[in-house]
Coordinates of C-alpha atoms in Angstrom, one line a residue:
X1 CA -39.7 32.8 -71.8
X2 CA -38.0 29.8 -73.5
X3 CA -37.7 28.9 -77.3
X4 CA -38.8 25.6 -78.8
X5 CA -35.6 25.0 -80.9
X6 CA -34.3 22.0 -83.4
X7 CA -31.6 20.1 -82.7
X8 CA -29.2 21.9 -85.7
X9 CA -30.5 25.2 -83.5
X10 CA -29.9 23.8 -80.0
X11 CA -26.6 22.8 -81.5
X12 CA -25.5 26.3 -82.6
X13 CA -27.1 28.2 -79.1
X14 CA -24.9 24.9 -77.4
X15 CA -21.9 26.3 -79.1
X16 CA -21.7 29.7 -77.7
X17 CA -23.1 28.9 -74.2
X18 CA -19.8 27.1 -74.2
X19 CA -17.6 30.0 -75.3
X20 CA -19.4 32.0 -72.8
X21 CA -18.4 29.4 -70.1
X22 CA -22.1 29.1 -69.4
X23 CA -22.9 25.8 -67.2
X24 CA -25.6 24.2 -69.5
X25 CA -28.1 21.8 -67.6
X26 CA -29.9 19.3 -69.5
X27 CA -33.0 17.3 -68.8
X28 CA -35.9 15.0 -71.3
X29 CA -39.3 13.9 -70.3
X30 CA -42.6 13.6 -71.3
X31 CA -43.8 16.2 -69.5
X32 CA -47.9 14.5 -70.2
X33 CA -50.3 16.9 -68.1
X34 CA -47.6 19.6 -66.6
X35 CA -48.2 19.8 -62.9
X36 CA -46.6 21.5 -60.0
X37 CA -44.2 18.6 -59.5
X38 CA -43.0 19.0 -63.3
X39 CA -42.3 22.9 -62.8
X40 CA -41.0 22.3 -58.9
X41 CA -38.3 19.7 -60.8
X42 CA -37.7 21.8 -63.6
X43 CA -36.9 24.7 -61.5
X44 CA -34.8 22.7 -59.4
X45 CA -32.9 21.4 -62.2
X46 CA -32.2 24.9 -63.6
X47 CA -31.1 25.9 -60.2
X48 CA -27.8 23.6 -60.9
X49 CA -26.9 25.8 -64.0
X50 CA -26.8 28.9 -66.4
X51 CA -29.2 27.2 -68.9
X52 CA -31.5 24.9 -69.1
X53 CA -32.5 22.5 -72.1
X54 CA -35.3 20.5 -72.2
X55 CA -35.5 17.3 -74.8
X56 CA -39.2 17.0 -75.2
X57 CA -40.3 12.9 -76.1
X58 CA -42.1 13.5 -79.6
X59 CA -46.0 11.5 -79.6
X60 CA -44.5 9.2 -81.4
X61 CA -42.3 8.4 -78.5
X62 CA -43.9 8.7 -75.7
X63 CA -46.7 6.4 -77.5
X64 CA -44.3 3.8 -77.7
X65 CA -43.3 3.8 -74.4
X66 CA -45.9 4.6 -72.6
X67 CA -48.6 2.9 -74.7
X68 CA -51.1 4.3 -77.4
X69 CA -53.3 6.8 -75.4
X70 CA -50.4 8.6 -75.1
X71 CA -49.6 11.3 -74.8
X72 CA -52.7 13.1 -73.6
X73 CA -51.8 16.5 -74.8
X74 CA -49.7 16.6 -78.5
X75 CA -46.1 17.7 -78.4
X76 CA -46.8 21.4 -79.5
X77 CA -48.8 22.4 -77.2
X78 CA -46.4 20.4 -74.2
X79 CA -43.5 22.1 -75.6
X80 CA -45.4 25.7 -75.7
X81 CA -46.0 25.2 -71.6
X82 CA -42.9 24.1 -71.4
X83 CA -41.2 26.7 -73.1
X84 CA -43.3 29.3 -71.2
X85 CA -41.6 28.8 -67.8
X86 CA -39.5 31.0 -66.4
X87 CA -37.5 28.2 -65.5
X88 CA -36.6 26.7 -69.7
X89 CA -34.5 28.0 -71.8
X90 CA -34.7 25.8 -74.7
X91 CA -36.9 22.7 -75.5
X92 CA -35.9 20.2 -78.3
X93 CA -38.5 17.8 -79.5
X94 CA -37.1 14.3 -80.0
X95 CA -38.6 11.3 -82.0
X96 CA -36.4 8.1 -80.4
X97 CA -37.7 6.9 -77.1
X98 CA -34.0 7.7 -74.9
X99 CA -32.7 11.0 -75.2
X100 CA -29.2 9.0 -75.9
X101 CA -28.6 10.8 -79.3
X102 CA -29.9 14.4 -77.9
X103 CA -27.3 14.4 -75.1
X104 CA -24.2 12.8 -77.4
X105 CA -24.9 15.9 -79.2
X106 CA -25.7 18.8 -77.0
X107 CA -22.9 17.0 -74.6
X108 CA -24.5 19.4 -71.3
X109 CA -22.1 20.0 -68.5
X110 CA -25.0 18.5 -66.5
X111 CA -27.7 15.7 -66.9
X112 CA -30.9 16.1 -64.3
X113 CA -33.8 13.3 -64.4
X114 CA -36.1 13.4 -61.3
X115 CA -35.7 10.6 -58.6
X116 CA -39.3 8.8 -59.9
X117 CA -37.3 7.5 -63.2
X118 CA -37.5 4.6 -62.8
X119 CA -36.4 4.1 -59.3
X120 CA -33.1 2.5 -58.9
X121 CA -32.5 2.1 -62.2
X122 CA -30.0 4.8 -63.8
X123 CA -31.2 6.3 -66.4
X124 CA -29.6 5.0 -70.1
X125 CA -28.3 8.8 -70.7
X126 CA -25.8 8.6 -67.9
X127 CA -23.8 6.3 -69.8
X128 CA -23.3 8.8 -72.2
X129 CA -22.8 11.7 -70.0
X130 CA -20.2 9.7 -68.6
X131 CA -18.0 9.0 -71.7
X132 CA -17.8 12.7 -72.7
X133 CA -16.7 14.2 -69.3
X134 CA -20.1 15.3 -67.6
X135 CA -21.9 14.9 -64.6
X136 CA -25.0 12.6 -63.6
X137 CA -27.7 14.6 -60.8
X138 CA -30.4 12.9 -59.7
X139 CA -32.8 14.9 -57.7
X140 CA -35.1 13.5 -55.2
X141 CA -38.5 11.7 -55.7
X142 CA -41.6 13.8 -55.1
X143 CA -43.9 10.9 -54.5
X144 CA -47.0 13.3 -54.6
X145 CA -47.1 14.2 -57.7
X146 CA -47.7 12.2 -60.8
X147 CA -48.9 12.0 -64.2
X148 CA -50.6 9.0 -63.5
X149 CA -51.7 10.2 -60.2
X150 CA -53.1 12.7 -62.1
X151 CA -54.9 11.0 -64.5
X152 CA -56.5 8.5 -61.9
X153 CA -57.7 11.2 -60.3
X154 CA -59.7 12.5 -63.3
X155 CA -61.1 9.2 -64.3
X156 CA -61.9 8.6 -60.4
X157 CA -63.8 12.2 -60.8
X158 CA -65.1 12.6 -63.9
X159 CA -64.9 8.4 -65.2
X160 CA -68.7 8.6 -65.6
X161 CA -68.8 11.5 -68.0
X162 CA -70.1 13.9 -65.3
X163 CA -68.3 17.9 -65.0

């Protein structure tokens, strides 16, 4: 089972994964409404490395980019699933809405994000992987699964209030 760590925390377990030569993968999401396709990415990504860190968007964050009745579940209880797989390590909650800071900090050996960011587009964290000497993975899109997928579904099931 993972820990749900703060960045001054994350920074000091970060420090002695190094000096134990441990390869120390690093991914950030959302993570609104875990489904299979969250923990089949997550355990993909962890298969690239020793360790792997998860940057959590805080509400606050994931409100502003993904609009105000977001997030559906609050950021303890998403980083408490998250933390539960086998697959995490550690999860870091962050308030700014890239994980830009997070990974100029932690500096992992390897960034993940999952092929439905944004498709095409790379993701503003590789520029900072880059500079500091590590490498940029982008795993396939699992176009089955989706958080909005998901969500249509309920409202297309349960929209009228019945259960």
């Amino acid at each position: 089972m993972g820990e749900i760590v703060s960045l001054e925390e994350a920074l000091t377990v970060r420090g002695g994964l190094q000096v134990e030569g441990k390869t120390v993968v690093f991914t950030n999401g959302h993570f609104d409404l875990l489904h299979i396709g969250h923990v089949d990415y997550l355990q993909r990504a962890r298969e690239l490395g020793d360790v792997l860190i998860v940057g959590l968007n805080s509400d606050a964050s994931t409100r502003a980019l993904k609009g105000e009745k977001r997030p559906i579940v609050p950021q303890g209880e998403r980083a408490r699933m998250l933390a539960a797989l086998a697959c995490v390590d550690y999860v870091v909650i962050f308030e700014e809405t890239t994980a830009n800071s997070l990974v100029g900090a932690l500096k992992p050996d390897l960034y993940v994000k999952g092929g439905d960011w944004d498709r095409g587009r790379t993701p503003p964290e590789a520029e900072v992987v880059v500079r500091y000497g590590g490498r940029v993975c982008i795993l396939p899109y699992l176009p089955e699964y989706s958080t909005t997928g998901l969500i249509e579904t309920i409202v297309e099931r349960f929209g009228s209030g019945r259960t």
